[in-house]
Amino acid sequence: MTQETFATPEAHTIRIYNALILPLTESDVTAKPLVIEGELQIADDRITYVGNSADAPVSTQWDREIDACGNVIMPGFKNAHTHSGMTFLRSYADDLPLQQWLYDKVFPLEAAMTAEDVYWSSRLAILEYLTSGITANFDMYQKTESIVQASIDSGFRTVLCGSVNNFVSSPAELEQQYLRYNDTDPLISFQLGFHAEYTTDEKLLRKIAALSQRYSAPVYTHSSETASEVADCIKRHGATPTVYLNRLGMFEHGGGGFHCVHMTEEDLDICLSGGLWVITNPSSNLKLASGIAPLTRMLRNGIRLAIGTDGPASNNCLDMFREMFLTTALQKVQDQDASAMDADVVLRMAASNGAHAMCLPDCDSLAPGKQADLIMLDLHQPNMQPVNEISKNIVYSGSKQNVKLTMVAGKILYENEKFHLDEDPERIYAKVNETIHRITRS
Ligand SMILES: [Zn+2]
């Protein structure tokens, strides 16, 4: 597949017609997704109309009209947990025990990264998000300014997640970032966060909890990813990470945990009562042999779920189709129940729930007034035919090859295997290759 850049004229008003639209606007999340045969209209960064063409406002002034040829239009996927700056580490160190992978391979190389390295790695990640139909990412990484610049230069939507730990950043810097990046650019926002209980001392954690209370803001962190992490936390604090952090007042304004593989009933009670998000990362949990998160138990308990890819060092690809398939298939195996985790639920987790988990309520569905963050999926390919049930096709047989168009804030950034960006993808690939070669040579 060739992927080229080409300039596209600014289009402020766009009409996409002859489409099969999945707006994902239902309040009943167990209902079959509504399918509308019709059109969608966009002015600048917002959707102005979704419905059948007979009732649609008529205009002769469109900057662009797109015949969807009967293809699917739906909200873009939200990658609710990732580390975009790690793309330079893709396939550099695999098939190693977890601790050896992390301490011998990942941490030393990350320590040598410059701000420019993070910029190009993030740009590479964004290219991959666009090809996978992802329209926003929840990104925890260092050298935040580089991530922000990469997103703005790409026209991509990023929610930054604080990454405080004993070695990187501080609660004071976290507060500065929170105030600065929630007032920088409409594509950028920032949520409070820290790396994990096992990398962050209690003194720092208490200061982060105090920030959450000062700003009535949610807090996010890696939590209960491995059995040993939970056992060590119990040894240190006499409680699981979820219970311990909750005792510190960390979740009084919500937030969530990335991974949440090894969770007790008490942990789940805290998630439910605190309205916390669980963001699952099935590929990473499999590849690092961490385990399978008890998602069906969480769903039964009413806990809210979203999906992330985790970073490209542990996955190694940033592909929401693969994550959706694993999210459902692993639950079926774990529960020994082929009816577990319906594809419709998984589709909503990937496209709508992620938006709410990342505090992007305007990006969750396709309706007038919402952000025009959407994708077109090609049904005119063998893996999408016949169309008996469109949501099942997307989750069970869909793939990146079906992503025909990715739009963020009303701008088409990827279309028919070409990027509409300011930068040649080949230059981005070269820059990231330079990074890994320089760091491994030094
Ligand atoms: Zn992670």
Tab-separated table of C-alpha atoms and ligand atoms in Angstrom:
chain	number	residue	atom	x	y	z
A	1	MET	CA	0.000	0.000	0.000
A	2	THR	CA	1.480	3.349	-0.976
A	3	GLN	CA	0.906	6.275	1.324
A	4	GLU	CA	1.615	9.696	-0.115
A	5	THR	CA	1.032	13.235	0.972
A	6	PHE	CA	-0.902	15.667	-1.124
A	7	ALA	CA	-2.183	19.096	-0.409
A	8	THR	CA	-5.919	19.563	-0.203
A	9	PRO	CA	-7.698	22.904	-0.462
A	10	GLU	CA	-9.306	24.135	2.744
A	11	ALA	CA	-12.859	22.810	2.903
A	12	HIS	CA	-15.031	24.611	5.447
A	13	THR	CA	-18.286	23.004	4.388
A	14	ILE	CA	-18.452	19.324	3.499
A	15	ARG	CA	-21.376	17.102	2.562
A	16	ILE	CA	-20.961	13.323	2.684
A	17	TYR	CA	-23.916	11.635	0.963
A	18	ASN	CA	-25.017	8.140	-0.018
A	19	ALA	CA	-23.676	6.911	3.340
A	20	LEU	CA	-24.551	4.201	5.832
A	21	ILE	CA	-24.291	6.218	9.046
A	22	LEU	CA	-23.780	4.725	12.516
A	23	PRO	CA	-24.267	7.815	14.706
A	24	LEU	CA	-23.917	5.881	18.012
A	25	THR	CA	-26.310	8.323	19.667
A	26	GLU	CA	-28.450	5.732	21.479
A	27	SER	CA	-28.772	6.269	25.200
A	28	ASP	CA	-29.460	2.538	25.616
A	29	VAL	CA	-25.965	1.129	25.131
A	30	THR	CA	-27.247	-2.439	24.899
A	31	ALA	CA	-29.443	-1.564	21.888
A	32	LYS	CA	-28.418	-2.489	18.359
A	33	PRO	CA	-26.644	0.499	16.821
A	34	LEU	CA	-28.974	2.652	14.764
A	35	VAL	CA	-28.123	2.717	11.040
A	36	ILE	CA	-29.202	5.690	8.904
A	37	GLU	CA	-29.033	5.653	5.113
A	38	GLY	CA	-28.455	9.263	4.216
A	39	GLU	CA	-26.025	12.097	4.580
A	40	LEU	CA	-23.945	14.086	6.988
A	41	GLN	CA	-23.129	17.791	6.707
A	42	ILE	CA	-20.211	19.624	8.281
A	43	ALA	CA	-19.374	23.318	8.745
A	44	ASP	CA	-15.831	23.992	9.945
A	45	ASP	CA	-15.150	21.636	12.868
A	46	ARG	CA	-18.780	20.746	13.679
A	47	ILE	CA	-21.472	18.444	12.341
A	48	THR	CA	-24.557	20.373	11.248
A	49	TYR	CA	-26.829	17.603	9.938
A	50	VAL	CA	-27.189	13.814	10.152
A	51	GLY	CA	-30.174	12.119	8.537
A	52	ASN	CA	-31.856	11.119	5.339
A	53	SER	CA	-31.175	13.155	2.218
A	54	ALA	CA	-34.827	14.005	1.567
A	55	ASP	CA	-34.971	16.142	4.734
A	56	ALA	CA	-31.437	17.553	4.485
A	57	PRO	CA	-30.773	21.299	4.092
A	58	VAL	CA	-29.941	22.024	0.457
A	59	SER	CA	-26.983	24.160	-0.579
A	60	THR	CA	-25.064	24.735	-3.772
A	61	GLN	CA	-22.126	26.218	-1.884
A	62	TRP	CA	-20.338	23.104	-0.617
A	63	ASP	CA	-16.554	23.332	-0.591
A	64	ARG	CA	-16.578	19.593	-1.045
A	65	GLU	CA	-19.206	16.904	-1.698
A	66	ILE	CA	-18.205	13.280	-1.135
A	67	ASP	CA	-20.143	10.304	-2.488
A	68	ALA	CA	-19.708	7.671	0.249
A	69	CYS	CA	-20.822	4.954	-2.235
A	70	GLY	CA	-22.840	3.207	0.483
A	71	ASN	CA	-19.874	3.002	2.858
A	72	VAL	CA	-20.046	3.355	6.641
A	73	ILE	CA	-19.618	6.720	8.366
A	74	MET	CA	-19.161	6.480	12.140
A	75	PRO	CA	-17.436	8.335	14.987
A	76	GLY	CA	-13.662	7.815	14.952
A	77	PHE	CA	-12.049	5.423	17.411
A	78	LYS	CA	-10.489	6.888	20.567
A	79	ASN	CA	-7.195	5.400	21.656
A	80	ALA	CA	-7.752	5.807	25.394
A	81	HIS	CA	-4.262	4.766	26.484
A	82	THR	CA	-1.008	5.089	24.581
A	83	HIS	CA	2.583	6.330	24.718
A	84	SER	CA	3.083	7.772	21.220
A	85	GLY	CA	6.681	8.824	21.856
A	86	MET	CA	7.709	5.168	22.084
A	87	THR	CA	7.266	4.349	18.394
A	88	PHE	CA	11.057	4.493	17.941
A	89	LEU	CA	11.230	1.362	20.125
A	90	ARG	CA	8.900	-0.716	17.945
A	91	SER	CA	10.328	-4.234	17.578
A	92	TYR	CA	13.618	-3.173	19.151
A	93	ALA	CA	13.211	-5.492	22.141
A	94	ASP	CA	10.634	-8.258	22.164
A	95	ASP	CA	10.264	-11.787	23.469
A	96	LEU	CA	12.009	-10.956	26.739
A	97	PRO	CA	10.813	-11.346	30.355
A	98	LEU	CA	8.913	-8.217	31.444
A	99	GLN	CA	11.448	-6.859	33.942
A	100	GLN	CA	14.385	-7.427	31.575
A	101	TRP	CA	12.464	-5.809	28.706
A	102	LEU	CA	11.619	-2.755	30.824
A	103	TYR	CA	14.805	-2.162	32.831
A	104	ASP	CA	17.486	-3.318	30.336
A	105	LYS	CA	15.935	-2.206	27.059
A	106	VAL	CA	13.179	0.388	27.419
A	107	PHE	CA	14.246	2.699	30.277
A	108	PRO	CA	17.908	3.225	29.180
A	109	LEU	CA	16.894	4.136	25.622
A	110	GLU	CA	14.082	6.413	26.731
A	111	ALA	CA	16.535	8.281	28.974
A	112	ALA	CA	18.561	9.209	25.869
A	113	MET	CA	15.614	10.705	23.971
A	114	THR	CA	15.628	14.382	23.038
A	115	ALA	CA	12.560	16.597	22.649
A	116	GLU	CA	12.994	16.315	18.868
A	117	ASP	CA	13.012	12.513	19.075
A	118	VAL	CA	9.676	12.576	20.930
A	119	TYR	CA	8.280	14.951	18.282
A	120	TRP	CA	9.083	12.626	15.349
A	121	SER	CA	8.040	9.466	17.198
A	122	SER	CA	4.720	11.117	18.026
A	123	ARG	CA	4.244	12.164	14.398
A	124	LEU	CA	4.831	8.573	13.323
A	125	ALA	CA	2.273	7.340	15.846
A	126	ILE	CA	-0.279	9.855	14.540
A	127	LEU	CA	0.173	8.568	10.966
A	128	GLU	CA	-0.617	5.095	12.252
A	129	TYR	CA	-3.638	6.323	14.236
A	130	LEU	CA	-5.046	7.920	11.101
A	131	THR	CA	-4.689	4.701	9.080
A	132	SER	CA	-6.468	2.835	11.886
A	133	GLY	CA	-9.450	5.210	12.069
A	134	ILE	CA	-8.327	6.692	15.398
A	135	THR	CA	-9.278	10.373	15.772
A	136	ALA	CA	-7.965	11.094	19.288
A	137	ASN	CA	-5.388	9.667	21.659
A	138	PHE	CA	-4.922	9.758	25.428
A	139	ASP	CA	-1.168	10.090	25.593
A	140	MET	CA	1.058	9.573	28.615
A	141	TYR	CA	4.650	10.469	27.843
A	142	GLN	CA	7.532	12.728	28.746
A	143	LYS	CA	8.572	15.925	26.898
A	144	THR	CA	4.965	17.008	26.652
A	145	GLU	CA	5.678	20.074	24.507
A	146	SER	CA	6.909	17.810	21.699
A	147	ILE	CA	3.701	15.734	21.760
A	148	VAL	CA	1.611	18.922	21.692
A	149	GLN	CA	3.562	20.278	18.707
A	150	ALA	CA	3.323	16.950	16.841
A	151	SER	CA	-0.459	16.883	17.322
A	152	ILE	CA	-1.005	20.507	16.319
A	153	ASP	CA	1.251	20.162	13.255
A	154	SER	CA	-0.701	17.044	12.242
A	155	GLY	CA	-4.148	18.547	12.941
A	156	PHE	CA	-4.729	15.644	15.342
A	157	ARG	CA	-6.632	15.641	18.645
A	158	THR	CA	-4.627	14.691	21.738
A	159	VAL	CA	-5.543	14.510	25.385
A	160	LEU	CA	-2.329	14.516	27.399
A	161	CYS	CA	-2.152	12.504	30.590
A	162	GLY	CA	0.194	13.548	33.375
A	163	SER	CA	3.079	11.112	33.884
A	164	VAL	CA	4.517	12.091	37.263
A	165	ASN	CA	6.720	9.547	39.017
A	166	ASN	CA	9.811	9.572	41.252
A	167	PHE	CA	12.110	10.143	38.270
A	168	VAL	CA	10.156	12.336	35.835
A	169	SER	CA	8.085	15.487	36.392
A	170	SER	CA	6.577	16.662	39.697
A	171	PRO	CA	3.196	17.717	41.112
A	172	ALA	CA	4.215	21.374	40.575
A	173	GLU	CA	4.953	20.716	36.899
A	174	LEU	CA	1.738	18.691	36.631
A	175	GLU	CA	-0.256	21.705	37.825
A	176	GLN	CA	1.516	24.004	35.342
A	177	GLN	CA	0.821	21.580	32.501
A	178	TYR	CA	-2.825	21.216	33.536
A	179	LEU	CA	-3.364	24.969	33.428
A	180	ARG	CA	-1.300	25.555	30.288
A	181	TYR	CA	-2.449	22.754	28.001
A	182	ASN	CA	-6.143	23.169	28.728
A	183	ASP	CA	-5.765	26.644	27.264
A	184	THR	CA	-3.401	26.135	24.314
A	185	ASP	CA	-5.292	24.885	21.262
A	186	PRO	CA	-8.757	23.412	20.619
A	187	LEU	CA	-7.102	20.098	19.626
A	188	ILE	CA	-5.184	19.783	22.900
A	189	SER	CA	-6.340	19.104	26.446
A	190	PHE	CA	-4.681	17.756	29.579
A	191	GLN	CA	-5.787	15.475	32.410
A	192	LEU	CA	-4.076	14.869	35.727
A	193	GLY	CA	-2.157	11.607	35.930
A	194	PHE	CA	0.876	9.766	37.249
A	195	HIS	CA	2.773	6.753	35.993
A	196	ALA	CA	1.832	4.151	38.636
A	197	GLU	CA	1.700	3.451	42.369
A	198	TYR	CA	4.925	1.417	42.157
A	199	THR	CA	6.941	4.291	40.651
A	200	THR	CA	5.478	7.162	42.702
A	201	ASP	CA	6.097	7.831	46.418
A	202	GLU	CA	3.214	8.570	48.777
A	203	LYS	CA	4.368	12.149	49.309
A	204	LEU	CA	3.940	12.820	45.579
A	205	LEU	CA	0.674	10.893	45.409
A	206	ARG	CA	-0.808	13.008	48.200
A	207	LYS	CA	0.128	16.182	46.327
A	208	ILE	CA	-1.498	14.863	43.145
A	209	ALA	CA	-4.667	14.001	45.109
A	210	ALA	CA	-4.640	17.570	46.483
A	211	LEU	CA	-4.429	18.938	42.913
A	212	SER	CA	-7.395	16.791	41.916
A	213	GLN	CA	-9.365	18.311	44.767
A	214	ARG	CA	-8.227	21.865	43.985
A	215	TYR	CA	-9.398	21.645	40.377
A	216	SER	CA	-12.212	19.081	40.842
A	217	ALA	CA	-10.344	17.083	38.205
A	218	PRO	CA	-10.169	13.341	37.487
A	219	VAL	CA	-6.877	11.421	37.830
A	220	TYR	CA	-5.588	8.577	35.635
A	221	THR	CA	-2.820	6.027	36.152
A	222	HIS	CA	-1.516	2.572	35.226
A	223	SER	CA	-3.110	0.224	37.733
A	224	SER	CA	-3.073	-3.501	38.556
A	225	GLU	CA	-1.398	-4.430	35.285
A	226	THR	CA	0.428	-7.462	36.692
A	227	ALA	CA	-0.126	-9.836	39.610
A	228	SER	CA	3.288	-8.953	41.069
A	229	GLU	CA	2.463	-5.214	41.006
A	230	VAL	CA	-0.635	-5.880	43.128
A	231	ALA	CA	1.220	-8.258	45.504
A	232	ASP	CA	4.018	-5.697	46.010
A	233	CYS	CA	1.515	-2.918	46.725
A	234	ILE	CA	-0.194	-5.098	49.326
A	235	LYS	CA	3.224	-5.715	50.931
A	236	ARG	CA	4.019	-1.972	50.933
A	237	HIS	CA	0.666	-0.538	51.916
A	238	GLY	CA	-1.537	-3.425	53.035
A	239	ALA	CA	-3.924	-2.756	50.149
A	240	THR	CA	-4.300	-3.190	46.377
A	241	PRO	CA	-3.347	-0.179	44.207
A	242	THR	CA	-7.012	0.797	43.701
A	243	VAL	CA	-7.836	0.616	47.424
A	244	TYR	CA	-4.621	2.369	48.444
A	245	LEU	CA	-4.991	5.236	45.955
A	246	ASN	CA	-8.651	5.625	46.836
A	247	ARG	CA	-7.686	5.952	50.515
A	248	LEU	CA	-5.382	8.813	49.553
A	249	GLY	CA	-8.394	10.623	48.058
A	250	MET	CA	-7.090	10.194	44.519
A	251	PHE	CA	-10.422	9.402	42.858
A	252	GLU	CA	-12.851	11.803	44.536
A	253	HIS	CA	-13.405	13.494	41.163
A	254	GLY	CA	-13.289	10.362	39.027
A	255	GLY	CA	-10.589	9.317	36.595
A	256	GLY	CA	-9.497	5.838	35.744
A	257	GLY	CA	-7.007	3.033	35.514
A	258	PHE	CA	-5.084	1.730	32.524
A	259	HIS	CA	-4.962	-2.096	32.296
A	260	CYS	CA	-6.793	-3.141	35.523
A	261	VAL	CA	-6.078	-6.821	34.840
A	262	HIS	CA	-5.838	-8.091	38.436
A	263	MET	CA	-8.800	-6.583	40.251
A	264	THR	CA	-10.554	-7.660	43.488
A	265	GLU	CA	-14.256	-7.239	44.224
A	266	GLU	CA	-13.356	-4.317	46.506
A	267	ASP	CA	-11.420	-2.700	43.617
A	268	LEU	CA	-14.461	-3.068	41.365
A	269	ASP	CA	-16.729	-1.549	44.036
A	270	ILE	CA	-14.431	1.495	44.159
A	271	CYS	CA	-14.488	1.787	40.339
A	272	LEU	CA	-18.270	1.709	40.338
A	273	SER	CA	-18.893	4.061	43.240
A	274	GLY	CA	-16.240	6.514	42.015
A	275	GLY	CA	-17.478	6.426	38.411
A	276	LEU	CA	-13.959	5.396	37.384
A	277	TRP	CA	-13.061	4.329	33.858
A	278	VAL	CA	-11.287	1.075	33.201
A	279	ILE	CA	-9.223	1.350	30.034
A	280	THR	CA	-8.300	-2.068	28.726
A	281	ASN	CA	-5.217	-2.827	26.611
A	282	PRO	CA	-5.610	-6.432	25.518
A	283	SER	CA	-2.700	-6.746	23.032
A	284	SER	CA	-0.199	-5.355	25.517
A	285	ASN	CA	-1.548	-7.557	28.317
A	286	LEU	CA	-1.151	-10.630	26.118
A	287	LYS	CA	2.283	-9.784	24.731
A	288	LEU	CA	3.719	-8.970	28.166
A	289	ALA	CA	1.990	-12.040	29.654
A	290	SER	CA	0.131	-9.862	32.165
A	291	GLY	CA	-3.224	-11.660	31.940
A	292	ILE	CA	-6.797	-10.993	30.824
A	293	ALA	CA	-8.803	-8.187	32.440
A	294	PRO	CA	-12.169	-9.346	33.896
A	295	LEU	CA	-14.201	-7.102	31.597
A	296	THR	CA	-17.466	-9.060	31.594
A	297	ARG	CA	-17.469	-8.982	35.414
A	298	MET	CA	-16.851	-5.232	35.246
A	299	LEU	CA	-19.660	-4.741	32.719
A	300	ARG	CA	-22.043	-6.769	34.894
A	301	ASN	CA	-21.110	-4.517	37.818
A	302	GLY	CA	-21.868	-1.389	35.747
A	303	ILE	CA	-18.269	-0.218	35.390
A	304	ARG	CA	-17.485	1.974	32.398
A	305	LEU	CA	-14.988	0.607	29.873
A	306	ALA	CA	-12.844	2.048	27.084
A	307	ILE	CA	-9.988	0.655	24.969
A	308	GLY	CA	-6.362	1.663	24.369
A	309	THR	CA	-3.476	0.221	22.404
A	310	ASP	CA	-0.835	1.010	25.056
A	311	GLY	CA	2.545	2.024	23.616
A	312	PRO	CA	4.142	0.589	20.485
A	313	ALA	CA	6.976	-0.974	22.490
A	314	SER	CA	4.595	-3.417	24.156
A	315	ASN	CA	1.921	-3.976	21.504
A	316	ASN	CA	3.599	-3.379	18.864
A	317	CYS	CA	0.989	-1.836	16.579
A	318	LEU	CA	-1.460	0.990	17.160
A	319	ASP	CA	-4.459	-0.725	15.620
A	320	MET	CA	-7.914	-0.346	17.144
A	321	PHE	CA	-9.366	-3.163	15.008
A	322	ARG	CA	-7.018	-5.669	16.612
A	323	GLU	CA	-7.786	-4.289	20.080
A	324	MET	CA	-11.543	-4.542	19.469
A	325	PHE	CA	-11.268	-8.146	18.313
A	326	LEU	CA	-9.136	-9.137	21.302
A	327	THR	CA	-11.399	-7.242	23.723
A	328	THR	CA	-14.282	-9.517	22.820
A	329	ALA	CA	-12.451	-12.770	21.926
A	330	LEU	CA	-10.432	-12.906	25.167
A	331	GLN	CA	-13.582	-12.508	27.267
A	332	LYS	CA	-15.227	-15.376	25.399
A	333	VAL	CA	-12.238	-17.625	26.135
A	334	GLN	CA	-11.886	-16.500	29.738
A	335	ASP	CA	-15.588	-16.966	30.486
A	336	GLN	CA	-15.852	-20.089	28.292
A	337	ASP	CA	-18.907	-18.413	26.853
A	338	ALA	CA	-19.167	-17.533	23.143
A	339	SER	CA	-21.897	-15.008	23.932
A	340	ALA	CA	-19.645	-12.951	26.211
A	341	MET	CA	-18.839	-9.319	25.295
A	342	ASP	CA	-21.113	-8.515	22.355
A	343	ALA	CA	-19.437	-6.764	19.415
A	344	ASP	CA	-21.934	-3.892	19.668
A	345	VAL	CA	-20.701	-3.160	23.198
A	346	VAL	CA	-17.080	-3.286	22.034
A	347	LEU	CA	-17.749	-0.914	19.122
A	348	ARG	CA	-19.231	1.631	21.540
A	349	MET	CA	-16.278	1.185	23.909
A	350	ALA	CA	-13.846	2.014	21.087
A	351	ALA	CA	-15.721	4.900	19.469
A	352	SER	CA	-17.951	6.514	22.115
A	353	ASN	CA	-16.865	5.489	25.630
A	354	GLY	CA	-13.269	6.439	24.901
A	355	ALA	CA	-14.407	10.010	24.251
A	356	HIS	CA	-16.060	10.216	27.680
A	357	ALA	CA	-13.114	8.508	29.410
A	358	MET	CA	-10.859	11.216	27.897
A	359	CYS	CA	-13.269	14.058	28.794
A	360	LEU	CA	-14.157	14.720	25.134
A	361	PRO	CA	-17.971	14.556	25.323
A	362	ASP	CA	-18.350	16.408	21.988
A	363	CYS	CA	-16.500	13.640	20.133
A	364	ASP	CA	-18.592	10.626	21.191
A	365	SER	CA	-21.205	10.429	18.427
A	366	LEU	CA	-22.441	11.911	15.154
A	367	ALA	CA	-25.131	14.528	15.773
A	368	PRO	CA	-25.610	18.236	15.025
A	369	GLY	CA	-23.311	20.323	17.224
A	370	LYS	CA	-20.823	17.502	17.824
A	371	GLN	CA	-17.219	17.653	16.649
A	372	ALA	CA	-16.673	16.285	13.138
A	373	ASP	CA	-14.279	13.525	14.266
A	374	LEU	CA	-15.316	10.650	12.028
A	375	ILE	CA	-14.225	7.848	9.751
A	376	MET	CA	-15.414	6.190	6.557
A	377	LEU	CA	-15.086	2.405	6.378
A	378	ASP	CA	-15.018	0.750	2.965
A	379	LEU	CA	-17.622	-1.970	2.581
A	380	HIS	CA	-16.545	-2.649	-1.012
A	381	GLN	CA	-13.888	-5.118	0.064
A	382	PRO	CA	-14.159	-8.903	0.438
A	383	ASN	CA	-13.753	-8.931	4.241
A	384	MET	CA	-16.817	-6.685	4.636
A	385	GLN	CA	-19.237	-8.648	2.449
A	386	PRO	CA	-22.012	-9.601	2.771
A	387	VAL	CA	-23.356	-6.992	5.159
A	388	ASN	CA	-25.579	-9.055	7.444
A	389	GLU	CA	-24.800	-7.027	10.553
A	390	ILE	CA	-22.544	-4.043	10.060
A	391	SER	CA	-21.273	-3.701	13.654
A	392	LYS	CA	-20.213	-7.379	13.693
A	393	ASN	CA	-18.425	-6.946	10.375
A	394	ILE	CA	-16.467	-4.022	11.801
A	395	VAL	CA	-15.431	-5.743	15.055
A	396	TYR	CA	-14.926	-9.322	13.861
A	397	SER	CA	-13.725	-9.008	10.269
A	398	GLY	CA	-12.881	-5.320	9.833
A	399	SER	CA	-9.322	-4.098	9.567
A	400	LYS	CA	-7.236	-1.004	8.855
A	401	GLN	CA	-7.458	-1.770	5.150
A	402	ASN	CA	-11.122	-0.708	5.362
A	403	VAL	CA	-10.350	2.797	6.636
A	404	LYS	CA	-11.038	4.993	3.639
A	405	LEU	CA	-11.134	8.385	5.320
A	406	THR	CA	-10.245	9.829	8.730
A	407	MET	CA	-11.448	13.312	9.697
A	408	VAL	CA	-10.515	15.267	12.831
A	409	ALA	CA	-12.292	18.540	13.710
A	410	GLY	CA	-13.791	18.746	10.213
A	411	LYS	CA	-10.470	18.292	8.403
A	412	ILE	CA	-9.753	15.236	6.272
A	413	LEU	CA	-6.309	14.070	7.394
A	414	TYR	CA	-6.273	10.697	5.631
A	415	GLU	CA	-8.169	9.636	2.519
A	416	ASN	CA	-7.799	6.780	0.039
A	417	GLU	CA	-4.383	5.741	1.424
A	418	LYS	CA	-2.999	9.284	1.271
A	419	PHE	CA	-2.236	11.682	4.117
A	420	HIS	CA	-3.337	15.319	3.875
A	421	LEU	CA	-0.510	16.621	6.042
A	422	ASP	CA	2.261	19.196	5.939
A	423	GLU	CA	4.972	16.566	6.104
A	424	ASP	CA	6.090	13.738	3.836
A	425	PRO	CA	5.593	10.427	5.701
A	426	GLU	CA	8.946	9.219	4.324
A	427	ARG	CA	10.673	12.081	6.155
A	428	ILE	CA	8.921	11.095	9.381
A	429	TYR	CA	10.020	7.451	8.937
A	430	ALA	CA	13.606	8.597	8.277
A	431	LYS	CA	13.656	10.823	11.363
A	432	VAL	CA	12.467	8.003	13.661
A	433	ASN	CA	15.007	5.598	12.150
A	434	GLU	CA	17.699	8.206	12.814
A	435	THR	CA	16.576	8.368	16.465
A	436	ILE	CA	16.894	4.644	17.145
A	437	HIS	CA	20.198	4.358	15.235
A	438	ARG	CA	21.719	7.309	17.094
A	439	ILE	CA	20.620	6.131	20.536
A	440	THR	CA	21.666	2.504	20.086
A	441	ARG	CA	25.060	3.533	18.670
A	442	SER	CA	25.897	5.862	21.553
B	1	ZN	ZN	0.904	2.226	29.405
